[in-house]
């Protein structure tokens, strides 16, 4: 797959007209036009027209850099998904206890006579609301910590990207052209 990507990126790039139309080197060492009359006069056997001179020395073109993003292993994905799933479960339990505390609190608040002592049933409802609030806070905290751990794990275990550098070489002479390349990864 990676080799196909490299070939797909390299072949069109190398097939493009990398040699300038006037037959000069891209660094401007030998050129045609007003600024290079001395250079064209010293070249034997050329008429000075664009494309009549051959480039005597090969020259290098810009390097082609192909970067392939790293892939996560299935074990890494499973661990991070498990941690995130546990965070969702703990958050759901926190939501359940939060809603239970809210309903118990509303039930206690509906009976507000201040001069009447509470019955044991109302005291139990008040205690349930208090306990549910404490449980909701604990489950929210644990769920948030697990979610934060999953995000940090996702960032910390990001696989490294692979970079391939291709060095194309083109040489044009009187007998034809030569195309070559070298790469490293």
mmCIF file of C-alpha atoms in Angstrom:
data_model
loop_
_atom_site.group_PDB
_atom_site.id
_atom_site.type_symbol
_atom_site.label_atom_id
_atom_site.label_comp_id
_atom_site.label_asym_id
_atom_site.label_seq_id
_atom_site.Cartn_x
_atom_site.Cartn_y
_atom_site.Cartn_z
ATOM 1 C CA UNK A 1 0.000 0.000 0.000
ATOM 2 C CA UNK A 2 2.746 2.441 0.934
ATOM 3 C CA UNK A 3 4.825 1.551 -2.113
ATOM 4 C CA UNK A 4 1.787 2.117 -4.342
ATOM 5 C CA UNK A 5 1.327 5.527 -2.731
ATOM 6 C CA UNK A 6 4.984 6.386 -3.339
ATOM 7 C CA UNK A 7 4.783 5.254 -6.974
ATOM 8 C CA UNK A 8 1.522 7.157 -7.501
ATOM 9 C CA UNK A 9 3.131 10.336 -6.204
ATOM 10 C CA UNK A 10 6.525 9.932 -7.892
ATOM 11 C CA UNK A 11 5.644 8.853 -11.429
ATOM 12 C CA UNK A 12 3.499 11.904 -12.351
ATOM 13 C CA UNK A 13 6.065 14.206 -10.770
ATOM 14 C CA UNK A 14 8.926 12.698 -12.757
ATOM 15 C CA UNK A 15 6.917 12.576 -15.975
ATOM 16 C CA UNK A 16 6.340 16.326 -15.854
ATOM 17 C CA UNK A 17 8.655 18.491 -17.905
ATOM 18 C CA UNK A 18 11.436 18.913 -15.370
ATOM 19 C CA UNK A 19 13.972 20.102 -17.965
ATOM 20 C CA UNK A 20 13.601 23.807 -18.785
ATOM 21 C CA UNK A 21 12.571 24.606 -22.359
ATOM 22 C CA UNK A 22 15.661 26.678 -23.062
ATOM 23 C CA UNK A 23 18.015 23.792 -22.179
ATOM 24 C CA UNK A 24 19.669 25.592 -19.298
ATOM 25 C CA UNK A 25 20.344 24.415 -15.809
ATOM 26 C CA UNK A 26 17.727 25.481 -13.274
ATOM 27 C CA UNK A 27 20.342 27.162 -11.081
ATOM 28 C CA UNK A 28 21.011 29.731 -13.809
ATOM 29 C CA UNK A 29 24.615 28.682 -14.479
ATOM 30 C CA UNK A 30 24.111 28.731 -18.254
ATOM 31 C CA UNK A 31 21.178 30.716 -19.569
ATOM 32 C CA UNK A 32 19.800 32.314 -22.643
ATOM 33 C CA UNK A 33 18.598 35.844 -23.026
ATOM 34 C CA UNK A 34 20.044 39.252 -22.221
ATOM 35 C CA UNK A 35 21.912 38.369 -19.048
ATOM 36 C CA UNK A 36 23.739 35.349 -20.430
ATOM 37 C CA UNK A 37 25.262 36.473 -23.724
ATOM 38 C CA UNK A 38 28.772 35.637 -22.493
ATOM 39 C CA UNK A 39 27.713 32.163 -21.466
ATOM 40 C CA UNK A 40 26.057 31.418 -24.794
ATOM 41 C CA UNK A 41 29.019 32.800 -26.748
ATOM 42 C CA UNK A 42 31.417 30.484 -24.951
ATOM 43 C CA UNK A 43 29.355 27.388 -25.764
ATOM 44 C CA UNK A 44 30.715 25.835 -28.943
ATOM 45 C CA UNK A 45 28.349 24.565 -31.617
ATOM 46 C CA UNK A 46 25.188 26.285 -30.422
ATOM 47 C CA UNK A 47 23.139 28.817 -32.226
ATOM 48 C CA UNK A 48 21.894 30.480 -29.054
ATOM 49 C CA UNK A 49 18.295 29.476 -29.723
ATOM 50 C CA UNK A 50 16.327 27.948 -26.844
ATOM 51 C CA UNK A 51 16.587 24.163 -26.786
ATOM 52 C CA UNK A 52 19.708 23.976 -28.989
ATOM 53 C CA UNK A 53 22.170 23.472 -26.133
ATOM 54 C CA UNK A 54 22.441 20.282 -24.133
ATOM 55 C CA UNK A 55 23.029 20.373 -20.420
ATOM 56 C CA UNK A 56 26.452 18.946 -19.786
ATOM 57 C CA UNK A 57 26.056 18.044 -16.114
ATOM 58 C CA UNK A 58 23.180 16.299 -14.356
ATOM 59 C CA UNK A 59 21.216 18.338 -11.860
ATOM 60 C CA UNK A 60 19.056 17.447 -8.881
ATOM 61 C CA UNK A 61 15.432 18.377 -8.538
ATOM 62 C CA UNK A 62 13.457 19.109 -5.405
ATOM 63 C CA UNK A 63 13.108 16.190 -3.055
ATOM 64 C CA UNK A 64 9.699 14.521 -2.838
ATOM 65 C CA UNK A 65 8.586 13.928 0.733
ATOM 66 C CA UNK A 66 5.811 11.400 1.404
ATOM 67 C CA UNK A 67 4.442 11.266 4.954
ATOM 68 C CA UNK A 68 2.302 8.309 6.028
ATOM 69 C CA UNK A 69 0.394 8.613 9.291
ATOM 70 C CA UNK A 70 0.927 5.830 11.808
ATOM 71 C CA UNK A 71 -1.798 3.321 12.566
ATOM 72 C CA UNK A 72 -3.028 2.378 16.029
ATOM 73 C CA UNK A 73 -2.960 -1.250 17.056
ATOM 74 C CA UNK A 74 -6.237 -2.991 17.849
ATOM 75 C CA UNK A 75 -5.063 -3.517 21.439
ATOM 76 C CA UNK A 76 -4.498 0.227 21.867
ATOM 77 C CA UNK A 77 -7.928 1.008 20.432
ATOM 78 C CA UNK A 78 -9.581 -1.599 22.689
ATOM 79 C CA UNK A 79 -7.929 -0.237 25.846
ATOM 80 C CA UNK A 80 -8.811 3.386 25.065
ATOM 81 C CA UNK A 81 -12.378 2.427 24.111
ATOM 82 C CA UNK A 82 -12.737 0.469 27.374
ATOM 83 C CA UNK A 83 -11.569 3.423 29.442
ATOM 84 C CA UNK A 84 -13.913 5.789 27.580
ATOM 85 C CA UNK A 85 -16.772 3.271 27.954
ATOM 86 C CA UNK A 86 -16.160 3.030 31.698
ATOM 87 C CA UNK A 87 -16.244 6.844 31.853
ATOM 88 C CA UNK A 88 -19.644 6.818 30.148
ATOM 89 C CA UNK A 89 -20.958 4.156 32.553
ATOM 90 C CA UNK A 90 -19.769 6.085 35.606
ATOM 91 C CA UNK A 91 -21.215 9.292 34.171
ATOM 92 C CA UNK A 92 -24.526 7.494 33.632
ATOM 93 C CA UNK A 93 -24.540 6.248 37.232
ATOM 94 C CA UNK A 94 -23.802 9.793 38.388
ATOM 95 C CA UNK A 95 -26.746 11.030 36.327
ATOM 96 C CA UNK A 96 -29.011 8.344 37.813
ATOM 97 C CA UNK A 97 -28.102 9.278 41.390
ATOM 98 C CA UNK A 98 -28.351 12.988 40.560
ATOM 99 C CA UNK A 99 -31.913 12.524 39.261
ATOM 100 C CA UNK A 100 -32.773 10.367 42.299
ATOM 101 C CA UNK A 101 -31.455 13.085 44.625
ATOM 102 C CA UNK A 102 -33.448 15.716 42.750
ATOM 103 C CA UNK A 103 -36.702 13.757 43.023
ATOM 104 C CA UNK A 104 -36.139 13.024 46.737
ATOM 105 C CA UNK A 105 -35.280 16.674 47.349
ATOM 106 C CA UNK A 106 -38.424 17.810 45.535
ATOM 107 C CA UNK A 107 -40.481 15.360 47.588
ATOM 108 C CA UNK A 108 -39.092 16.731 50.847
ATOM 109 C CA UNK A 109 -39.442 20.357 49.719
ATOM 110 C CA UNK A 110 -43.121 19.869 48.864
ATOM 111 C CA UNK A 111 -43.919 19.451 52.583
ATOM 112 C CA UNK A 112 -42.606 22.635 54.140
ATOM 113 C CA UNK A 113 -44.459 23.259 57.333
ATOM 114 C CA UNK A 114 -41.746 24.610 59.597
ATOM 115 C CA UNK A 115 -43.527 24.118 62.894
ATOM 116 C CA UNK A 116 -44.273 20.419 62.367
ATOM 117 C CA UNK A 117 -41.574 17.863 63.159
ATOM 118 C CA UNK A 118 -40.598 15.511 60.361
ATOM 119 C CA UNK A 119 -41.879 12.009 60.268
ATOM 120 C CA UNK A 120 -39.395 9.141 59.988
ATOM 121 C CA UNK A 121 -40.469 8.652 56.340
ATOM 122 C CA UNK A 122 -39.608 12.272 55.471
ATOM 123 C CA UNK A 123 -36.302 11.990 57.317
ATOM 124 C CA UNK A 124 -35.506 8.834 55.311
ATOM 125 C CA UNK A 125 -36.343 10.683 52.067
ATOM 126 C CA UNK A 126 -34.071 13.559 53.113
ATOM 127 C CA UNK A 127 -31.262 11.104 53.933
ATOM 128 C CA UNK A 128 -31.765 9.345 50.575
ATOM 129 C CA UNK A 129 -31.481 12.701 48.770
ATOM 130 C CA UNK A 130 -28.285 13.498 50.671
ATOM 131 C CA UNK A 131 -26.789 10.042 49.990
ATOM 132 C CA UNK A 132 -27.759 10.179 46.322
ATOM 133 C CA UNK A 133 -26.146 13.606 45.955
ATOM 134 C CA UNK A 134 -22.909 12.270 47.463
ATOM 135 C CA UNK A 135 -22.969 9.197 45.185
ATOM 136 C CA UNK A 136 -23.680 11.379 42.131
ATOM 137 C CA UNK A 137 -20.695 13.588 42.926
ATOM 138 C CA UNK A 138 -18.432 10.557 43.362
ATOM 139 C CA UNK A 139 -19.570 8.911 40.106
ATOM 140 C CA UNK A 140 -19.279 12.175 38.175
ATOM 141 C CA UNK A 141 -15.750 12.639 39.502
ATOM 142 C CA UNK A 142 -14.655 9.095 38.655
ATOM 143 C CA UNK A 143 -16.286 9.293 35.217
ATOM 144 C CA UNK A 144 -14.600 12.611 34.500
ATOM 145 C CA UNK A 145 -11.223 11.249 35.614
ATOM 146 C CA UNK A 146 -11.636 8.206 33.363
ATOM 147 C CA UNK A 147 -12.634 10.386 30.422
ATOM 148 C CA UNK A 148 -9.627 12.630 31.008
ATOM 149 C CA UNK A 149 -7.422 9.521 31.225
ATOM 150 C CA UNK A 150 -8.803 8.256 27.908
ATOM 151 C CA UNK A 151 -8.080 11.599 26.229
ATOM 152 C CA UNK A 152 -4.543 11.740 27.633
ATOM 153 C CA UNK A 153 -4.004 8.125 26.570
ATOM 154 C CA UNK A 154 -5.250 8.939 23.086
ATOM 155 C CA UNK A 155 -2.757 11.792 22.805
ATOM 156 C CA UNK A 156 0.163 10.005 24.492
ATOM 157 C CA UNK A 157 -0.095 6.832 22.421
ATOM 158 C CA UNK A 158 -0.370 8.590 19.046
ATOM 159 C CA UNK A 159 1.706 6.480 16.641
ATOM 160 C CA UNK A 160 4.598 8.136 14.858
ATOM 161 C CA UNK A 161 4.252 9.133 11.216
ATOM 162 C CA UNK A 162 6.632 7.575 8.679
ATOM 163 C CA UNK A 163 8.377 9.879 6.244
ATOM 164 C CA UNK A 164 9.836 8.752 2.914
ATOM 165 C CA UNK A 165 12.147 11.119 1.043
ATOM 166 C CA UNK A 166 12.681 10.539 -2.676
ATOM 167 C CA UNK A 167 15.599 12.233 -4.432
ATOM 168 C CA UNK A 168 14.900 12.404 -8.198
ATOM 169 C CA UNK A 169 17.859 12.876 -10.564
ATOM 170 C CA UNK A 170 17.616 13.931 -14.212
ATOM 171 C CA UNK A 171 20.491 14.262 -16.675
ATOM 172 C CA UNK A 172 20.025 15.511 -20.225
ATOM 173 C CA UNK A 173 22.736 15.142 -22.817
ATOM 174 C CA UNK A 174 23.158 15.143 -26.567
ATOM 175 C CA UNK A 175 22.343 11.425 -26.755
ATOM 176 C CA UNK A 176 19.150 11.569 -24.689
ATOM 177 C CA UNK A 177 18.068 11.796 -21.098
ATOM 178 C CA UNK A 178 18.605 9.738 -17.968
ATOM 179 C CA UNK A 179 16.150 9.518 -15.099
ATOM 180 C CA UNK A 180 17.019 8.087 -11.706
ATOM 181 C CA UNK A 181 16.029 8.308 -8.113
ATOM 182 C CA UNK A 182 16.927 7.265 -4.621
ATOM 183 C CA UNK A 183 14.829 7.207 -1.485
ATOM 184 C CA UNK A 184 15.069 6.551 2.207
ATOM 185 C CA UNK A 185 12.584 5.864 4.972
#
